[in-house]
mmCIF file of C-alpha atoms in Angstrom:
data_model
loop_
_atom_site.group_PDB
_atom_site.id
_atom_site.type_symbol
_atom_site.label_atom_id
_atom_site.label_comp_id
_atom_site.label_asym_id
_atom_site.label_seq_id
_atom_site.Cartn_x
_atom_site.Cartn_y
_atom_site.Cartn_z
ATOM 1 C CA UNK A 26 0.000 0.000 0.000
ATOM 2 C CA UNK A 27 1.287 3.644 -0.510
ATOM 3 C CA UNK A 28 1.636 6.040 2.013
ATOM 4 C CA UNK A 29 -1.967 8.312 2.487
ATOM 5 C CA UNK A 30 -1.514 12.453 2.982
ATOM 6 C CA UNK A 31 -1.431 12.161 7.221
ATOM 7 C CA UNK A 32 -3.189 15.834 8.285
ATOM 8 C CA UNK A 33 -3.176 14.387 11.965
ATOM 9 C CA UNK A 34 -2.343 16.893 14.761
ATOM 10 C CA UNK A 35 0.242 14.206 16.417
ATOM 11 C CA UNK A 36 1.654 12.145 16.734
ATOM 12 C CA UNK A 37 1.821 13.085 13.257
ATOM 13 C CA UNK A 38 3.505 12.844 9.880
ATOM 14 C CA UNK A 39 7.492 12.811 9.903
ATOM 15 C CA UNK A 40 10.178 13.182 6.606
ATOM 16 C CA UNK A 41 10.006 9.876 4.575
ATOM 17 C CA UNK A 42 13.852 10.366 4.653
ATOM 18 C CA UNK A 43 14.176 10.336 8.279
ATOM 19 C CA UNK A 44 11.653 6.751 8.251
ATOM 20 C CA UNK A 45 13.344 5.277 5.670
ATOM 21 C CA UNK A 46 17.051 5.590 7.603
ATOM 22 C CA UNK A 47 15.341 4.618 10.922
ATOM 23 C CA UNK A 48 14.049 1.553 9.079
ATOM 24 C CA UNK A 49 17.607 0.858 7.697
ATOM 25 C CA UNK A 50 19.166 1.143 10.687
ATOM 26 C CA UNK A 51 16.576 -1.191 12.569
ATOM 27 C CA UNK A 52 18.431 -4.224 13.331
ATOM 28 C CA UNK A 53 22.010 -2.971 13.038
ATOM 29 C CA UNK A 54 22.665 0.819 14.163
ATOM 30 C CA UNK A 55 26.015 1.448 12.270
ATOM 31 C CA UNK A 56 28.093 -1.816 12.532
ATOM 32 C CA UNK A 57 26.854 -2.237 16.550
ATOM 33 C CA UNK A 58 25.005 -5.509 16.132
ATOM 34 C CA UNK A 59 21.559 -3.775 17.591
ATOM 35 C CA UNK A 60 19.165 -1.445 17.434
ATOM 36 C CA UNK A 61 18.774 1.595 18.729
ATOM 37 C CA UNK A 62 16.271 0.509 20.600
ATOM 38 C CA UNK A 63 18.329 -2.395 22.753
ATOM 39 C CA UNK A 64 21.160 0.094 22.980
ATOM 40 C CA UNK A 65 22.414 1.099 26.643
ATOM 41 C CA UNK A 66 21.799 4.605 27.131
ATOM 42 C CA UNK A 67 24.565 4.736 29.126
ATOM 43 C CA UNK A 68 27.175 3.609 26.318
ATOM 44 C CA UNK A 69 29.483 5.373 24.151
ATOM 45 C CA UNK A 70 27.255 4.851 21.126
ATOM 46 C CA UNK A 71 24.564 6.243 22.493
ATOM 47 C CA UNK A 72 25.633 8.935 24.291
ATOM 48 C CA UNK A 73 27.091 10.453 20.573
ATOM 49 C CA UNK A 74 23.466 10.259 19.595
ATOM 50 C CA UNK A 75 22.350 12.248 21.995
ATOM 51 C CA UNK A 76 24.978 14.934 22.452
ATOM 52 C CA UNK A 77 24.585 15.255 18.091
ATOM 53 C CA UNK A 78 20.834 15.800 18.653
ATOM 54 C CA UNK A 79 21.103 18.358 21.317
ATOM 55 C CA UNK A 80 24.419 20.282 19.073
ATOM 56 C CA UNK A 81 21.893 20.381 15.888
ATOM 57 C CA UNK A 82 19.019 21.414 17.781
ATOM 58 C CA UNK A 83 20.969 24.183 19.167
ATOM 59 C CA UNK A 84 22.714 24.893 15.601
ATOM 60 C CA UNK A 85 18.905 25.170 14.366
ATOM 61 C CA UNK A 86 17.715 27.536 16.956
ATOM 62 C CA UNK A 87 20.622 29.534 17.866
ATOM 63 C CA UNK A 88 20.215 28.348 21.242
ATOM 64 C CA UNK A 89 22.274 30.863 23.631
ATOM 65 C CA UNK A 90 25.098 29.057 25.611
ATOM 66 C CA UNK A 91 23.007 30.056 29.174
ATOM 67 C CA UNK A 92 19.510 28.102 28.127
ATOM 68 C CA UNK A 93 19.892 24.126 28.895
ATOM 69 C CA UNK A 94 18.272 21.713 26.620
ATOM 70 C CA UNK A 95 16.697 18.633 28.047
ATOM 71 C CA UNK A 96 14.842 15.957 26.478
ATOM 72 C CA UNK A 97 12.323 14.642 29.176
ATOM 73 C CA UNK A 98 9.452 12.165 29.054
ATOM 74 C CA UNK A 99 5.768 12.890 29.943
ATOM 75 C CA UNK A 100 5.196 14.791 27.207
ATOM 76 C CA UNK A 101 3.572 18.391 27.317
ATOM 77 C CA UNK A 102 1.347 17.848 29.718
ATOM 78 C CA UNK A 103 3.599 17.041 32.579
ATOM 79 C CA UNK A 104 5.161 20.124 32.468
ATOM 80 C CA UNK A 105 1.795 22.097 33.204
ATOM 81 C CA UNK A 106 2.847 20.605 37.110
ATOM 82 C CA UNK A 107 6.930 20.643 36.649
ATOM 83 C CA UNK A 108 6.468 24.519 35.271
ATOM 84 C CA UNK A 109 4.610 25.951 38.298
ATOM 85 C CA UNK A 110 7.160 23.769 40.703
ATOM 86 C CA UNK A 111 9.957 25.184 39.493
ATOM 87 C CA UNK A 112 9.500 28.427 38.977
ATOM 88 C CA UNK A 113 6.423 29.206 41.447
ATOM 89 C CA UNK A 114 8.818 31.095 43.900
ATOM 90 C CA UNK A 115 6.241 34.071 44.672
ATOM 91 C CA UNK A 116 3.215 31.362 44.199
ATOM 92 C CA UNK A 117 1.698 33.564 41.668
ATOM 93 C CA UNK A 118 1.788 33.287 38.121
ATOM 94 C CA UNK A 119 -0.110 34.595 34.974
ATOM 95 C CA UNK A 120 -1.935 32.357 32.366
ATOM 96 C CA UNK A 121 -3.131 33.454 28.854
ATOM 97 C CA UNK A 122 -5.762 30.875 27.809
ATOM 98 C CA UNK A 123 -5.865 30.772 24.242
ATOM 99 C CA UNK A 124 -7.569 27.031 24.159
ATOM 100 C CA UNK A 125 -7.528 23.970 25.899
ATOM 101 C CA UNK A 126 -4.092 23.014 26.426
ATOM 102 C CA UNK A 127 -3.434 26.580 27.705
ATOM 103 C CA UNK A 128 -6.461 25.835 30.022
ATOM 104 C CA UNK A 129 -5.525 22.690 30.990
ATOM 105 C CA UNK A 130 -2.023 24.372 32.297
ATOM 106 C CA UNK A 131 -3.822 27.021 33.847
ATOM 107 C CA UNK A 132 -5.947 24.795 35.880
ATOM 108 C CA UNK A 133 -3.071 22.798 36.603
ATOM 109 C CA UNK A 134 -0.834 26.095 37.913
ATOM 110 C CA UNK A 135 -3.356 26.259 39.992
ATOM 111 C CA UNK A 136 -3.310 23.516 42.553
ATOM 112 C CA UNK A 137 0.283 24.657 43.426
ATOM 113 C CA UNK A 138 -0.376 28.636 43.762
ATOM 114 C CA UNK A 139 -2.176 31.539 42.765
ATOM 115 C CA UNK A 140 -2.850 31.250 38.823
ATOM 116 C CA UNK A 141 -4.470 34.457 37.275
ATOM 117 C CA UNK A 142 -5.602 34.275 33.961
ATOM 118 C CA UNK A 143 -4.648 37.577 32.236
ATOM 119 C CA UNK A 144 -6.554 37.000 29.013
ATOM 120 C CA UNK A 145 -8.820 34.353 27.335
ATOM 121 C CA UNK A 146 -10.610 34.227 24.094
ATOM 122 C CA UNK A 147 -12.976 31.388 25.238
ATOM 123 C CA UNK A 148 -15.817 34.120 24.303
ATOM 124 C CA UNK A 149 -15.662 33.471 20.876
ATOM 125 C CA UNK A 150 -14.499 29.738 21.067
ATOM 126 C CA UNK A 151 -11.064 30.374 20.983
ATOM 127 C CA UNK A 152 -10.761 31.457 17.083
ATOM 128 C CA UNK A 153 -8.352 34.624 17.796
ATOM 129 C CA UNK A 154 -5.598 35.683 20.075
ATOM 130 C CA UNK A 155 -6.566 38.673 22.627
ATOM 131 C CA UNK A 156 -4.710 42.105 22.925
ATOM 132 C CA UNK A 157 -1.234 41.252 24.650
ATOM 133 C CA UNK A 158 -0.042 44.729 25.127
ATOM 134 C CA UNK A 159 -1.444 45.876 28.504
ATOM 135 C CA UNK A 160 -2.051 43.039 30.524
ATOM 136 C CA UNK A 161 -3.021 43.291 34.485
ATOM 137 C CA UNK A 162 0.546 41.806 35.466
ATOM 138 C CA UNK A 163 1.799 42.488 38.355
ATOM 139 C CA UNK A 164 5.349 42.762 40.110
ATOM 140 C CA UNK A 165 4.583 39.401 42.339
ATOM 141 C CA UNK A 166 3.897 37.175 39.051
ATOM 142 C CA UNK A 167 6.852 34.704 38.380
ATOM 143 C CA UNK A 168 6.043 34.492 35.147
ATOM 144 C CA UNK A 169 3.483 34.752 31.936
ATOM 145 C CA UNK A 170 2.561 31.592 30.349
ATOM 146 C CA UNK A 171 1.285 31.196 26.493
ATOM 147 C CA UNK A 172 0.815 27.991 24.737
ATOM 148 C CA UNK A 173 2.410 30.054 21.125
ATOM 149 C CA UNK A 174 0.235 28.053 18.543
ATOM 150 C CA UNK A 175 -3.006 26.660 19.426
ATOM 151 C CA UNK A 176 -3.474 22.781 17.961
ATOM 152 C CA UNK A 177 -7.105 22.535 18.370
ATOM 153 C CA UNK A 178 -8.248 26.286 17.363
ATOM 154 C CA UNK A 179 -5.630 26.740 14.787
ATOM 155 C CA UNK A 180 -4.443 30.208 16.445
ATOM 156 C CA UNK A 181 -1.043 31.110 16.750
ATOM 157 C CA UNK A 182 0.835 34.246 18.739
ATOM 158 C CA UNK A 183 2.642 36.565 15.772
ATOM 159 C CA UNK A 184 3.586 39.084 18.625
ATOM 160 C CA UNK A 185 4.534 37.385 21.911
ATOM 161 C CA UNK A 186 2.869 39.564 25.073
ATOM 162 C CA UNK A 187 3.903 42.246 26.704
ATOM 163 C CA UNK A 188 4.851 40.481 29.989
ATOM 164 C CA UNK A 189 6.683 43.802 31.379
ATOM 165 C CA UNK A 190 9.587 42.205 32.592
ATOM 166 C CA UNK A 191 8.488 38.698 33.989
ATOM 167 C CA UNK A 192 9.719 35.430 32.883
ATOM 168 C CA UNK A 193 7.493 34.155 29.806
ATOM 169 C CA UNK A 194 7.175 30.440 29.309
ATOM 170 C CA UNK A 195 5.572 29.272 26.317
ATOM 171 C CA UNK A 196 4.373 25.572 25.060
ATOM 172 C CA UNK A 197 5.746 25.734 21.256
ATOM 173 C CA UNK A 198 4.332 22.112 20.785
ATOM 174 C CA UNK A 199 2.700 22.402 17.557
ATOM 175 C CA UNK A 200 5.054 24.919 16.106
ATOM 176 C CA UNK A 201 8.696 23.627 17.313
ATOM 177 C CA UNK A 202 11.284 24.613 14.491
ATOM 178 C CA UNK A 203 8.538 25.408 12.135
ATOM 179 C CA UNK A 204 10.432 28.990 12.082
ATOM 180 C CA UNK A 205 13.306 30.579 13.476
ATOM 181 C CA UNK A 206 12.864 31.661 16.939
ATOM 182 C CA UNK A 207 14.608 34.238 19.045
ATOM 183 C CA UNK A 208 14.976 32.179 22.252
ATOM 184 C CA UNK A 209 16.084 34.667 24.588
ATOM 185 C CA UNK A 210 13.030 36.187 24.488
ATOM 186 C CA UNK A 211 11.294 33.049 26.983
ATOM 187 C CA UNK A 212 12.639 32.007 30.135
ATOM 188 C CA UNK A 213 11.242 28.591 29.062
ATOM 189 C CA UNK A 214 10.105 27.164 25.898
ATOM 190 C CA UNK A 215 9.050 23.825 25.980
ATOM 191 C CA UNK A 216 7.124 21.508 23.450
ATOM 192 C CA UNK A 217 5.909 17.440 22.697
ATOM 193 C CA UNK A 218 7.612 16.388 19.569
ATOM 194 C CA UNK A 219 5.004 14.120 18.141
ATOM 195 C CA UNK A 220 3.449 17.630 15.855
ATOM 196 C CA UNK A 221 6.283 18.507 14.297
ATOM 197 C CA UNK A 222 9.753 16.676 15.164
ATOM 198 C CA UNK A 223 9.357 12.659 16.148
ATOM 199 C CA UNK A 224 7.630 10.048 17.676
ATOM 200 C CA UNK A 225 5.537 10.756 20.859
ATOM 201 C CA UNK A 226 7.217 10.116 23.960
ATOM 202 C CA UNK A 227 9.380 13.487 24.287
ATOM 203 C CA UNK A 228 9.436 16.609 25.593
ATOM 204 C CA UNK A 229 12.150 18.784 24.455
ATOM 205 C CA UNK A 230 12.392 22.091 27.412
ATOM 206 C CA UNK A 231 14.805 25.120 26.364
ATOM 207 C CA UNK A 232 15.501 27.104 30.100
ATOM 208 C CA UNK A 233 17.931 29.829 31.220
ATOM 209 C CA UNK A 234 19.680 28.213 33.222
ATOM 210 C CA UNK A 235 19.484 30.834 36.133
ATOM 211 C CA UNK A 236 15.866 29.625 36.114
ATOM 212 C CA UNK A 237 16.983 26.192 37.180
ATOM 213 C CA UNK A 238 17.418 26.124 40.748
ATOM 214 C CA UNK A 239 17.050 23.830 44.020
ATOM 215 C CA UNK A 240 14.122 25.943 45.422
ATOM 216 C CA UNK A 241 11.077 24.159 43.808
ATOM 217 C CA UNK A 242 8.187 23.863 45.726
ATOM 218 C CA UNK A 243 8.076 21.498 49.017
ATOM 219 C CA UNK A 244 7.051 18.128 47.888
ATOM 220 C CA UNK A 245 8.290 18.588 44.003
ATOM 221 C CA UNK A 246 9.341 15.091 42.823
ATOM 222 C CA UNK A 247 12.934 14.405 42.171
ATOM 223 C CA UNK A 248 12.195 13.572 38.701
ATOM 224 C CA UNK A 249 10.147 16.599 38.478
ATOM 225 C CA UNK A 250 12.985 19.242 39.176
ATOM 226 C CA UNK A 251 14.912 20.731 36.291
ATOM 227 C CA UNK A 252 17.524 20.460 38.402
ATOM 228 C CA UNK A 253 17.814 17.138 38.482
ATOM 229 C CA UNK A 254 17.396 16.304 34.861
ATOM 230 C CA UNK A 255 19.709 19.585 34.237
ATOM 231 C CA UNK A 256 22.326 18.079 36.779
ATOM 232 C CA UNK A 257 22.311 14.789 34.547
ATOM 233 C CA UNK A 258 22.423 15.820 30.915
ATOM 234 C CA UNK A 259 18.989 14.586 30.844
ATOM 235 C CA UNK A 260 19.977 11.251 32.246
ATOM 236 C CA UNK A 261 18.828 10.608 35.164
ATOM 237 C CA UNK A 262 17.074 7.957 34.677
ATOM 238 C CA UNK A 263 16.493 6.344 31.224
ATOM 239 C CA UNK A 264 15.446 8.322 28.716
ATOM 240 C CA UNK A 265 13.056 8.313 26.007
ATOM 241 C CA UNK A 266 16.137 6.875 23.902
ATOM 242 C CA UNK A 267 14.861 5.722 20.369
ATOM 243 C CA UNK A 268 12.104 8.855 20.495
ATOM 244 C CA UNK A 269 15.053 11.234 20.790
ATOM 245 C CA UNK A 270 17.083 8.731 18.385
ATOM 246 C CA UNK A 271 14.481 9.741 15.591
ATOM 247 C CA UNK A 272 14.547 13.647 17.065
ATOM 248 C CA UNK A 273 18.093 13.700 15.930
ATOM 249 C CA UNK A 274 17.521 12.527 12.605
ATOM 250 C CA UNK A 275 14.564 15.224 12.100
ATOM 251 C CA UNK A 276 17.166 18.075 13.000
ATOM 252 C CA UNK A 277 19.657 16.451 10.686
ATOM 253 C CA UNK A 278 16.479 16.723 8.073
ATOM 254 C CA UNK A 279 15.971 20.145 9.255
ATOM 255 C CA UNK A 280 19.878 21.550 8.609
ATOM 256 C CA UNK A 281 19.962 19.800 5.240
ATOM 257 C CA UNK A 282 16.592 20.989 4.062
ATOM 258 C CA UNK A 283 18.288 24.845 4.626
ATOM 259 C CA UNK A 284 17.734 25.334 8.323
ATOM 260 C CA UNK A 285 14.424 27.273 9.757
ATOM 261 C CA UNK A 286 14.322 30.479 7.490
ATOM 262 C CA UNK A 287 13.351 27.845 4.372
ATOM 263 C CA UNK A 288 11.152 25.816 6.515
ATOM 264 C CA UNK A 289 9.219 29.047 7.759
ATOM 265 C CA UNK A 290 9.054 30.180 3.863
ATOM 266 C CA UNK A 291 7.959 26.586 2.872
ATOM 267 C CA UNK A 292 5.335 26.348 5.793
ATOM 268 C CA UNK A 293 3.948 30.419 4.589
ATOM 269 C CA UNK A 294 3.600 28.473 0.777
ATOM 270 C CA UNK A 295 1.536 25.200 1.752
ATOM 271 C CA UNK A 296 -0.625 27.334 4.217
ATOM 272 C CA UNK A 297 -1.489 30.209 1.829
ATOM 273 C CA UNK A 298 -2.905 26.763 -0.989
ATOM 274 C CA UNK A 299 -5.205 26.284 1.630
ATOM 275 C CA UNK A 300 -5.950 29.341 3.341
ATOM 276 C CA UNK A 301 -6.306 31.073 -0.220
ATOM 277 C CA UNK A 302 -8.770 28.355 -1.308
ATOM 278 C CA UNK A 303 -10.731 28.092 2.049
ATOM 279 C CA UNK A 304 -11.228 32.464 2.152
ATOM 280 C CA UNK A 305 -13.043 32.012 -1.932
ATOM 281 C CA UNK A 306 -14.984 28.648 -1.442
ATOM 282 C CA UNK A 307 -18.684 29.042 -1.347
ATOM 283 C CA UNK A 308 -18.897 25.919 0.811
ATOM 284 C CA UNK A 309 -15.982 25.401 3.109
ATOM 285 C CA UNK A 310 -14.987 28.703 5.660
ATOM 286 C CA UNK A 311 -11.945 28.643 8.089
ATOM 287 C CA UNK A 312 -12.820 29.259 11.623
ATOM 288 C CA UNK A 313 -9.884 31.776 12.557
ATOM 289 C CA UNK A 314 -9.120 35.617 12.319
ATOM 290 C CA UNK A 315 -7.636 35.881 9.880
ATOM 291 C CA UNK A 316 -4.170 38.237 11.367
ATOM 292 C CA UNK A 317 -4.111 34.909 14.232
ATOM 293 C CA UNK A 318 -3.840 32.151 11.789
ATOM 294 C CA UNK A 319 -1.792 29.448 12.554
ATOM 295 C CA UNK A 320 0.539 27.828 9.661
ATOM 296 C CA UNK A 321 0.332 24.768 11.254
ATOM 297 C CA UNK A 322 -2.928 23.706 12.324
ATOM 298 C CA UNK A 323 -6.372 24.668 9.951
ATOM 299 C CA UNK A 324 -9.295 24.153 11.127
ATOM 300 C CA UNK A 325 -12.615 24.666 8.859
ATOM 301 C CA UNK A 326 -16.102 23.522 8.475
ATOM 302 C CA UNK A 327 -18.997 24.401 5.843
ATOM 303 C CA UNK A 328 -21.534 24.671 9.116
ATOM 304 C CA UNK A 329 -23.259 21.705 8.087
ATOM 305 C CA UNK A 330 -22.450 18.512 10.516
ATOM 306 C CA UNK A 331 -23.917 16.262 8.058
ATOM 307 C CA UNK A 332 -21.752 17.528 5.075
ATOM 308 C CA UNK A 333 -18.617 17.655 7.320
ATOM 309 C CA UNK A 334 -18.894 14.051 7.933
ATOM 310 C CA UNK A 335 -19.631 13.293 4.509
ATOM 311 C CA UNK A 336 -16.249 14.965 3.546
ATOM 312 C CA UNK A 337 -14.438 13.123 6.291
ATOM 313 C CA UNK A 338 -15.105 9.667 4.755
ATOM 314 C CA UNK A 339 -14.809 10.503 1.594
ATOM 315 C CA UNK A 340 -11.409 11.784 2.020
ATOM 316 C CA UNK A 341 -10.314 9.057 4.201
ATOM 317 C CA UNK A 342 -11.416 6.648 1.060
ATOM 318 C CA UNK A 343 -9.231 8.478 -1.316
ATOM 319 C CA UNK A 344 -5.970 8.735 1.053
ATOM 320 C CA UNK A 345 -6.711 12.205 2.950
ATOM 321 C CA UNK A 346 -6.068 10.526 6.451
ATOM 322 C CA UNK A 347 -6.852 12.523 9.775
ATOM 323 C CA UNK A 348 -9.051 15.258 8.067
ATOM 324 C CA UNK A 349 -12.104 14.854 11.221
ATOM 325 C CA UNK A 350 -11.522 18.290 13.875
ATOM 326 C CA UNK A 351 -10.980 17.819 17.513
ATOM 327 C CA UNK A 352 -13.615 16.017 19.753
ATOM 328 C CA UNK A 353 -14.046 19.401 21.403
ATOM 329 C CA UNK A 354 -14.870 21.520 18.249
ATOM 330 C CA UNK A 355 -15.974 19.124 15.401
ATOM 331 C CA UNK A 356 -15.273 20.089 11.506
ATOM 332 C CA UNK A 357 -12.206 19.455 9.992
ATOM 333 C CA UNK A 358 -8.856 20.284 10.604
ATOM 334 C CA UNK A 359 -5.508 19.942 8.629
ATOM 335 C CA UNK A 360 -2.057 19.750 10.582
ATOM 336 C CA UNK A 361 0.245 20.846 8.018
ATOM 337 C CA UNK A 362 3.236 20.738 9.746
ATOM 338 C CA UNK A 363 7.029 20.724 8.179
ATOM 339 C CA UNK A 364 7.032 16.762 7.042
ATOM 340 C CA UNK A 365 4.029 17.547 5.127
ATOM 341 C CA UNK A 366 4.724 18.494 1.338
ATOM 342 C CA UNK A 367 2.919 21.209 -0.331
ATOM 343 C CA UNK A 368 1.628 18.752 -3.126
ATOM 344 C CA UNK A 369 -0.119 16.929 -0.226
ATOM 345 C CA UNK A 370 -1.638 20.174 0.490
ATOM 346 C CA UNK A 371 -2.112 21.090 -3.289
ATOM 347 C CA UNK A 372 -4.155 17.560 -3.873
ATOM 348 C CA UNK A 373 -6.391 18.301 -0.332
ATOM 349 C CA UNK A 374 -8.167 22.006 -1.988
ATOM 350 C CA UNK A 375 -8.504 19.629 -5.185
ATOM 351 C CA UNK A 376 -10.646 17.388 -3.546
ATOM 352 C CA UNK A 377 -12.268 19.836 -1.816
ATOM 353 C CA UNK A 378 -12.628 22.218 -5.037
ATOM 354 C CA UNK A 379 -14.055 18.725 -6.223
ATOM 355 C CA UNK A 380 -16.322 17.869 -3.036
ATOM 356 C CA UNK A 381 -17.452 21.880 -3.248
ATOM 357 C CA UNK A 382 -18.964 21.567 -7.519
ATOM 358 C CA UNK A 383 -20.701 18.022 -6.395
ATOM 359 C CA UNK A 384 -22.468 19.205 -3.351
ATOM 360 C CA UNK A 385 -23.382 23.176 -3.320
#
């Protein structure tokens, strides 16, 4: 069978290149005898894998010689606790909640201290990104969190807040090396790779390291403290080893592909297909403001449930896999993110253009 078009949100599609050398490398990892996946991650062989991820991711993002870069298991969601136990020193922190995962992190921040959520856009379902400039932060906050690009609502940030002078942490899941970033602009960035960089399994967190301390709050897990993991070159215990095995190989994709400016440029081109066809189709609309779209994740519907399901099958029977929205929000959604090729996107508005003449 050939491969379908994967539009899934994650774990999600990753560089035929990148599968295709894992799958090579399966039973014998360079001359070793073994896979990755039997491989000690305390041996020479491995530890070369892991120091070469963390050097390209770095090359990728310019990653300042003062942020740490640790590849952690739990995924996202673990570090809604880990984020407000480190860095809850003043037990107050500031939450923009931009959609569910934000909200889910909020509610989390909140069982450990005083969460305040600065801004939301849950009044109109979550479909833009509210005014960042003048938010009620105050002195006390340790920090302003964001999740930057919104999965489920297809929203991204273009212009981080204003967080006048507290730390911002941001959950880049969904957009992680989608563009270049200037990282000393967070305190923390942190994001699951199963969107955009390799199997699920991994977090990857970015954090000054003057933000990585031993005063967490009383009854923070070993595991739990940056410091620990920090302390250990993300060894610890053992880590996610073939997940961050296959993160490598997407960075080495990355570099050779001509580094973030091209993938940012490539990721503006297969958007615009869409977006352009979605803003003159008499049937399907998108579902976001327009100045707060996200490149990553589009999310549309032509406000009829019946016809939206109709579309979902019949693009799962012609190879368009992945196509049905969130639970939360129904409609469709594509996840578009850098593994994807523009053709993939190109053949999607054909079959819509298609699916638009045979049932208007």
């Amino acid at each position: 069978m050939s491969r379908v078009y994967n539009f899934s949100a994650g774990p999600a599609v990753l560089p035929e290149e990148v599968l295709k050398e894992a799958a090579d490398e399966m039973m014998d990892y360079r001359g070793c005898g073994m896979s990755v996946m039997e491989m000690s991650h305390r041996s020479k062989m491995y530890d070369d894998i892991i120091n070469e991820a963390e050097a390209d991711l770095r090359e990728l993002l310019n990653v300042p010689d003062n942020y740490k870069v640790l590849f952690l298991q739990g995924g996202a969601s673990l570090q809604f606790a880990a984020v407000p136990m480190n860095l809850m020193k003043n037990k107050k922190a500031g939450y923009i909640v931009t959609g569910q995962w934000a909200k889910k992190a909020y509610q989390e921040a909140k069982v450990y201290g005083d969460a305040v959520e600065l801004a939301s856009s849950a009044d109109k379902t979550f479909s833009y990104i509210p005014d960042c400039s003048d938010l009620p932060i105050t002195d006390d906050m340790d920090y302003v969190y964001i999740c930057e690009n919104n999965t489920i609502y297809g929203t991204k940030f273009w212009q981080l807040p204003n967080t006048k002078g507290r730390e911002l942490v941001a959950d880049v899941s969904s957009c992680f090396l989608s563009e270049p970033v200037d990282v000393t602009k967070y305190g923390v960035l942190y994001g699951g790779v199963q969107k955009n960089i390799g199997p699920a399994g991994v977090v990857i967190n970015i954090i000054r390291e003057d933000l990585i301390t031993d005063e967490c709050l009383t009854g923070t897990p070993t595991m739990m403290k940056w410091k620990t993991q920090a302390d250990n070159g993300s060894m610890y215990n053992t880590p996610p080893c073939y997940g961050i095995y296959i993160c490598g190989k997407v960075f080495k994709w990355l570099k050779n592909m001509g580094g973030l400016e091209v993938m940012k440029q490539r990721n503006e081109e297969k958007a615009a297909v869409l977006y352009d066809f979605l803003d003159n189709s008499k049937l399907f609309r998108g579902t976001v403001v327009k100045k707060d779209r996200s490149l990553m994740n589009v999310p549309f519907v032509t406000d009829n449930d019946e016809l939206d399901a109709k579309f979902v099958a019949e693009s799962k029977a012609v190879g368009f896999e992945n196509l049905k929205g969130h639970r939360t929000v129904g409609g469709m959604r594509a996840s578009i993110y850098n593994a994807m090729p523009k053709e993939g996107v190109e053949k999607l508005v054909e079959f819509m253009a298609d699916f638009e003449k045979k049932n208007i």
